Tab-separated table of N, CA and C in Angstrom:
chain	number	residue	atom	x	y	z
A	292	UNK	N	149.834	40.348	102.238
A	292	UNK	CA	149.345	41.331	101.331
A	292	UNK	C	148.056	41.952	101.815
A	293	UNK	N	147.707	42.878	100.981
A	293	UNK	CA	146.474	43.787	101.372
A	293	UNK	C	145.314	43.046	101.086
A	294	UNK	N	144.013	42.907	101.718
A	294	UNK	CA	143.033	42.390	100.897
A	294	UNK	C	142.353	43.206	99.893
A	295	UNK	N	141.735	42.477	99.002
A	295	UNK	CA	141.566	42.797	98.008
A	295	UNK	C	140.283	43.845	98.174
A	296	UNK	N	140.133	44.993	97.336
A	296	UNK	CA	139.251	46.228	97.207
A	296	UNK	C	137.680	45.355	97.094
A	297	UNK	N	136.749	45.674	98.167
A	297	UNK	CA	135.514	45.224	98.095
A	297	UNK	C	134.948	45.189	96.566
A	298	UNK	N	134.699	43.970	96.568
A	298	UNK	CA	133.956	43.898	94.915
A	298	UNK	C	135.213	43.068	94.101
A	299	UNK	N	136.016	43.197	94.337
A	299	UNK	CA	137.495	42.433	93.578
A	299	UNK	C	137.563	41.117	93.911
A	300	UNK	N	138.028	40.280	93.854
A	300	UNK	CA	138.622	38.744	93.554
A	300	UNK	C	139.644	38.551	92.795
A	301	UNK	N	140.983	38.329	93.982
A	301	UNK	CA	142.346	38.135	94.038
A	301	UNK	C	142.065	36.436	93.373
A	302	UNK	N	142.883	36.263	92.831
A	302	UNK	CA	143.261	34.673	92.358
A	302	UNK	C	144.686	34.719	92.198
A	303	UNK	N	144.977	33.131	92.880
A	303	UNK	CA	146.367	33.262	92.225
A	303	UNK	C	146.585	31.460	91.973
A	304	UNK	N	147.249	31.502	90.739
A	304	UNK	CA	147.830	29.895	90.219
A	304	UNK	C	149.058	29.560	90.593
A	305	UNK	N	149.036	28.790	90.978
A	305	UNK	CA	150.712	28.624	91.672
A	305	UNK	C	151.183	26.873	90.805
A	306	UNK	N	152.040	26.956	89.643
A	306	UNK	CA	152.715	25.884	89.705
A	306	UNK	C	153.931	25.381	90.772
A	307	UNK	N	153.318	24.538	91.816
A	307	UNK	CA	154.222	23.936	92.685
A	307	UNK	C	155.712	22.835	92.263
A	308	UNK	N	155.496	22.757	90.879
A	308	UNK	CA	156.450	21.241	90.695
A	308	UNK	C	156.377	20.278	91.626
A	309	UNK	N	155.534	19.141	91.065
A	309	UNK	CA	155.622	18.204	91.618
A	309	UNK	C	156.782	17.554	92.203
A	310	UNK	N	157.187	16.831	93.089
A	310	UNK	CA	158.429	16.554	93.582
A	310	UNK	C	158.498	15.215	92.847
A	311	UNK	N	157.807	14.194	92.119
A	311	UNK	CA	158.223	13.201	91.561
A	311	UNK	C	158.267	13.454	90.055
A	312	UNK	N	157.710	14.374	89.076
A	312	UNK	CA	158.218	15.283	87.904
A	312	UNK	C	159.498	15.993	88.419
A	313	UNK	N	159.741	16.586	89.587
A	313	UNK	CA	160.963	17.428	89.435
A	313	UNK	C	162.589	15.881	89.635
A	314	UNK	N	161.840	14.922	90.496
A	314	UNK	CA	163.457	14.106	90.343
A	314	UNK	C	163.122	13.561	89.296
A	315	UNK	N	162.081	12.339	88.418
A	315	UNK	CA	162.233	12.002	87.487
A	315	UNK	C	162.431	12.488	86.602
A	316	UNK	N	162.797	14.169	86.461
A	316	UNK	CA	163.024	15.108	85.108
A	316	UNK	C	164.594	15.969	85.503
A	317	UNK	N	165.023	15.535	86.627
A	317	UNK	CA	166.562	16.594	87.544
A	317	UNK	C	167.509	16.533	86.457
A	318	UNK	N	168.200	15.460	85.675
A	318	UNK	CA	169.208	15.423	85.083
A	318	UNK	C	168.700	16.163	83.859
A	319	UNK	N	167.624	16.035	83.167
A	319	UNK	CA	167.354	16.995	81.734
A	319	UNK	C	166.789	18.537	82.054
A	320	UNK	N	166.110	18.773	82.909
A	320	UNK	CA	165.696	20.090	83.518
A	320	UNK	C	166.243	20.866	84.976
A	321	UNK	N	166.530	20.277	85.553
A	321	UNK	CA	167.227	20.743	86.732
A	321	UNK	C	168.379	20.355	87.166
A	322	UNK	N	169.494	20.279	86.369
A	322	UNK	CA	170.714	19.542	86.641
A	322	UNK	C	171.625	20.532	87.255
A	323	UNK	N	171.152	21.788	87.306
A	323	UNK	CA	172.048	23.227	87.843
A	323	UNK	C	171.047	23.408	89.215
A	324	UNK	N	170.027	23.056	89.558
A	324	UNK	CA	169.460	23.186	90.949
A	324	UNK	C	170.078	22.164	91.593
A	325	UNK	N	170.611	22.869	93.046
A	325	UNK	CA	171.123	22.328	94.167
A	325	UNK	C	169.813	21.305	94.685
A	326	UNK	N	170.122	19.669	94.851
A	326	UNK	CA	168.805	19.346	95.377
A	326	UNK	C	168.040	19.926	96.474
A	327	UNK	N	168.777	20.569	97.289
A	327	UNK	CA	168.008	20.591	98.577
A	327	UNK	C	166.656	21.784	98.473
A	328	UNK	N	166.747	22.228	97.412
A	328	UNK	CA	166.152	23.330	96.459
A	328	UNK	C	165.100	22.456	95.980
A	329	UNK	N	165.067	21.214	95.418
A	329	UNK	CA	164.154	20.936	94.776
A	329	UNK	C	163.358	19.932	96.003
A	330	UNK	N	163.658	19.833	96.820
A	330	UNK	CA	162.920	18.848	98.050
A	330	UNK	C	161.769	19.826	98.602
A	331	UNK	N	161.037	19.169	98.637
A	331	UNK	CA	159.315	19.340	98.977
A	331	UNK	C	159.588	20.049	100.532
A	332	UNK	N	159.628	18.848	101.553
A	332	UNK	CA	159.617	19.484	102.848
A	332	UNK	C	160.287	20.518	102.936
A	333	UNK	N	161.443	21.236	102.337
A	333	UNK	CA	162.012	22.562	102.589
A	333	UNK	C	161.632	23.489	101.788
A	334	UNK	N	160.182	23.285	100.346
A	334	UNK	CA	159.825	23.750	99.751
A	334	UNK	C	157.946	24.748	100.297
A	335	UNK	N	157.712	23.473	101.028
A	335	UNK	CA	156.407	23.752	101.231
A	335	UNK	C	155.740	24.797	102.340
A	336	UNK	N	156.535	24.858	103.418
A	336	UNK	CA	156.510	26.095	104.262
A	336	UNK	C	156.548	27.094	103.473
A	337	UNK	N	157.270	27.460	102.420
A	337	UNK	CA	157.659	28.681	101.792
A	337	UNK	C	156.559	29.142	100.651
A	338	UNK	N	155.669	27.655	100.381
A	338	UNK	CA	154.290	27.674	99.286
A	338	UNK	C	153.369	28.331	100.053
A	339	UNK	N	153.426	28.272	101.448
A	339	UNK	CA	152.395	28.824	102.600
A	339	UNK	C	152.494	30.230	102.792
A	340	UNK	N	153.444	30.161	103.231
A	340	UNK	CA	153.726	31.713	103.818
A	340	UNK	C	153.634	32.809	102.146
A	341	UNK	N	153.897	32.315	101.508
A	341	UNK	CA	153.369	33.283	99.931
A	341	UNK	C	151.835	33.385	99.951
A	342	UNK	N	151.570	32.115	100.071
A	342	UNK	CA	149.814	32.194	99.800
A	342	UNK	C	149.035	33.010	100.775
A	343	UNK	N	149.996	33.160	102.366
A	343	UNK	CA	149.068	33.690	103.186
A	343	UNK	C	149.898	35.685	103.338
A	344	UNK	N	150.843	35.750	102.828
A	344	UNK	CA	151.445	37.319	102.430
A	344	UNK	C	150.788	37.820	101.241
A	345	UNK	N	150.260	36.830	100.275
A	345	UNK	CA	149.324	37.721	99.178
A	345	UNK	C	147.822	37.634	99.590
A	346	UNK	N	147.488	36.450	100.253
A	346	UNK	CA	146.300	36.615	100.483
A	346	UNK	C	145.051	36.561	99.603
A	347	UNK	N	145.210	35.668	98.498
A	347	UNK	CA	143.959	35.905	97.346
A	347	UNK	C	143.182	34.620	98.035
A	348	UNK	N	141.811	35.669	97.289
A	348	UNK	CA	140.451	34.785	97.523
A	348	UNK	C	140.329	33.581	96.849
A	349	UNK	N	140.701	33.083	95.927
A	349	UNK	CA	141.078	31.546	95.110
A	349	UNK	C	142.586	31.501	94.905
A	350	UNK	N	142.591	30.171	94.779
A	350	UNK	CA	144.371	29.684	94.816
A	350	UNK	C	143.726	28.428	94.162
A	351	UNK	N	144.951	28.656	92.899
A	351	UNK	CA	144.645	27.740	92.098
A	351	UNK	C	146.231	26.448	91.689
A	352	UNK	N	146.304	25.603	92.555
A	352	UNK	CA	147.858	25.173	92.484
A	352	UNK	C	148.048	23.692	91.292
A	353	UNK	N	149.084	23.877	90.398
A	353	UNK	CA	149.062	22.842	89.959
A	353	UNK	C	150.390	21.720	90.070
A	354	UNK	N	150.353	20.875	89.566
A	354	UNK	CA	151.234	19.890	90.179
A	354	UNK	C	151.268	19.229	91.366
A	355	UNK	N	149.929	19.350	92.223
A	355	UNK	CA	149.758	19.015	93.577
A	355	UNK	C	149.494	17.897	93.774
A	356	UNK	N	151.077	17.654	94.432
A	356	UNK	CA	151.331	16.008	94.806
A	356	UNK	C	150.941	15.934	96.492
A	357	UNK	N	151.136	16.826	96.937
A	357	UNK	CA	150.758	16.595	98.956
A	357	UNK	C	149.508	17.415	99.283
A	358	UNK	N	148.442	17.141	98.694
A	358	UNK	CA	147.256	17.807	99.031
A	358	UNK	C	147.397	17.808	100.258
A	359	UNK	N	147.030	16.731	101.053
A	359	UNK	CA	146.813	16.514	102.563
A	359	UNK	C	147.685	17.476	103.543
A	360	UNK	N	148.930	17.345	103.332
A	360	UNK	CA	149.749	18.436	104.049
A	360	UNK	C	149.410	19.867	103.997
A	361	UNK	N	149.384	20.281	102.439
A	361	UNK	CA	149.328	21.623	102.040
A	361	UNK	C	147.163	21.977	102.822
A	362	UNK	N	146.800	20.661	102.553
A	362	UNK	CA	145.203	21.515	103.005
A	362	UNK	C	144.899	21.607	104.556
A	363	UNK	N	146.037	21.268	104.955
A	363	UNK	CA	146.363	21.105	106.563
A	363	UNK	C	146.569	22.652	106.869
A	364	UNK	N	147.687	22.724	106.231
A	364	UNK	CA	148.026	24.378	106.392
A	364	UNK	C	147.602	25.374	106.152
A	365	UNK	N	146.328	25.342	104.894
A	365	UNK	CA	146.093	26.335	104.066
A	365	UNK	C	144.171	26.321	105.501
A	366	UNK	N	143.899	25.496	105.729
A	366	UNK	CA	143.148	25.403	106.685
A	366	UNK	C	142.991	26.421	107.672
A	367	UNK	N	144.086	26.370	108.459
A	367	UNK	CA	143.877	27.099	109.353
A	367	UNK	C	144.353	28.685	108.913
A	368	UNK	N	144.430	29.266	107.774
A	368	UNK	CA	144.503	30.262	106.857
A	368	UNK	C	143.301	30.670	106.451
A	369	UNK	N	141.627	29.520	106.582
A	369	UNK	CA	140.545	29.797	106.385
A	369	UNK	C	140.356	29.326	104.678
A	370	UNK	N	141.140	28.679	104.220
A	370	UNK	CA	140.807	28.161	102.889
A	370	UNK	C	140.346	26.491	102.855
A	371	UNK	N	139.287	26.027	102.019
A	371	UNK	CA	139.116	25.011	102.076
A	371	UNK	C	139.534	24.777	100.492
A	372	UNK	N	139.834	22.831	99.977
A	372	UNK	CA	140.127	23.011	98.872
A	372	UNK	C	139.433	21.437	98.701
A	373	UNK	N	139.980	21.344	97.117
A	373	UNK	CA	139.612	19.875	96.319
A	373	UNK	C	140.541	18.916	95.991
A	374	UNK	N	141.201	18.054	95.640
A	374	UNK	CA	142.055	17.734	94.425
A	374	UNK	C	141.202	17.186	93.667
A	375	UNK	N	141.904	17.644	92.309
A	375	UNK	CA	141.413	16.405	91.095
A	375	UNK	C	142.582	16.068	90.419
A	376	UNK	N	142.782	15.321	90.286
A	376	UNK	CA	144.231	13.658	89.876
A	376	UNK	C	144.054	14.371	88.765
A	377	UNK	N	145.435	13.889	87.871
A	377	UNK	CA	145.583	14.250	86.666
A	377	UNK	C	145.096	12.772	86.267
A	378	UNK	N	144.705	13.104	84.583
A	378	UNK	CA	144.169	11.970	84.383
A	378	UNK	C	145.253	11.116	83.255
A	379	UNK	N	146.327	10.784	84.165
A	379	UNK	CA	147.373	9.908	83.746
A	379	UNK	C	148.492	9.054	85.195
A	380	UNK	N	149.103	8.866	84.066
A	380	UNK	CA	149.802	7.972	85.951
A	380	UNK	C	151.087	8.566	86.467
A	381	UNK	N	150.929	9.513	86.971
A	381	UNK	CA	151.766	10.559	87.793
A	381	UNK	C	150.739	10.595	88.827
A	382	UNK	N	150.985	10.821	90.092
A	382	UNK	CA	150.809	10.827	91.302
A	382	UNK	C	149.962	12.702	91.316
A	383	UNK	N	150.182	13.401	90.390
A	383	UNK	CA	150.103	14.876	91.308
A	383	UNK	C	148.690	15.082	90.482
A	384	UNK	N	148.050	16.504	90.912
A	384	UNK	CA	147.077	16.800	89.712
A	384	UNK	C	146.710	18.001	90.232
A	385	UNK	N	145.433	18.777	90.406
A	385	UNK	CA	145.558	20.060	90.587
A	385	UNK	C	144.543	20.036	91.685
């Protein structure tokens, strides 16, 4: 995407679905998605290449279960990031 008009600030929120909310929830919410659709590694290249075709100045992702991978990638894109855990016992947080 274009960058944003001097003086502007692009943001964008991206719910990722966690990959252990999306199988522990497949049979009541996703029982019509093909799994290979809901698997992370064939998911996450495709979380990248969006973030770096729109190009916003904050990215705000939630459900983020593979920080480490995703801040690997988003890195050399020139973004640095945080996690903070959700504060329950699921693995992902934002």
């Amino acid at each position: 995407g274009a960058p944003a008009q001097e003086g502007l600030l692009r943001v964008m929120s991206y719910n990722l679905l966690s990959p252990s909310i999306a199988y522990n929830h497949v049979r009541e919410l996703y029982r019509a998605v093909p799994p290979p659709v809901l698997d992370w590694q064939a998911r996450w290249s495709t979380i990248v290449g969006e973030v770096e075709s729109l190009s916003p100045g904050v990215v705000g992702f939630q459900e983020m279960e593979h920080f480490l991978q995703l801040e690997q990638a988003l890195s050399q894109l020139g973004y640095q990031g945080i996690f903070v855990p959700r504060d329950n016992e699921t693995r992902d947080g934002c």
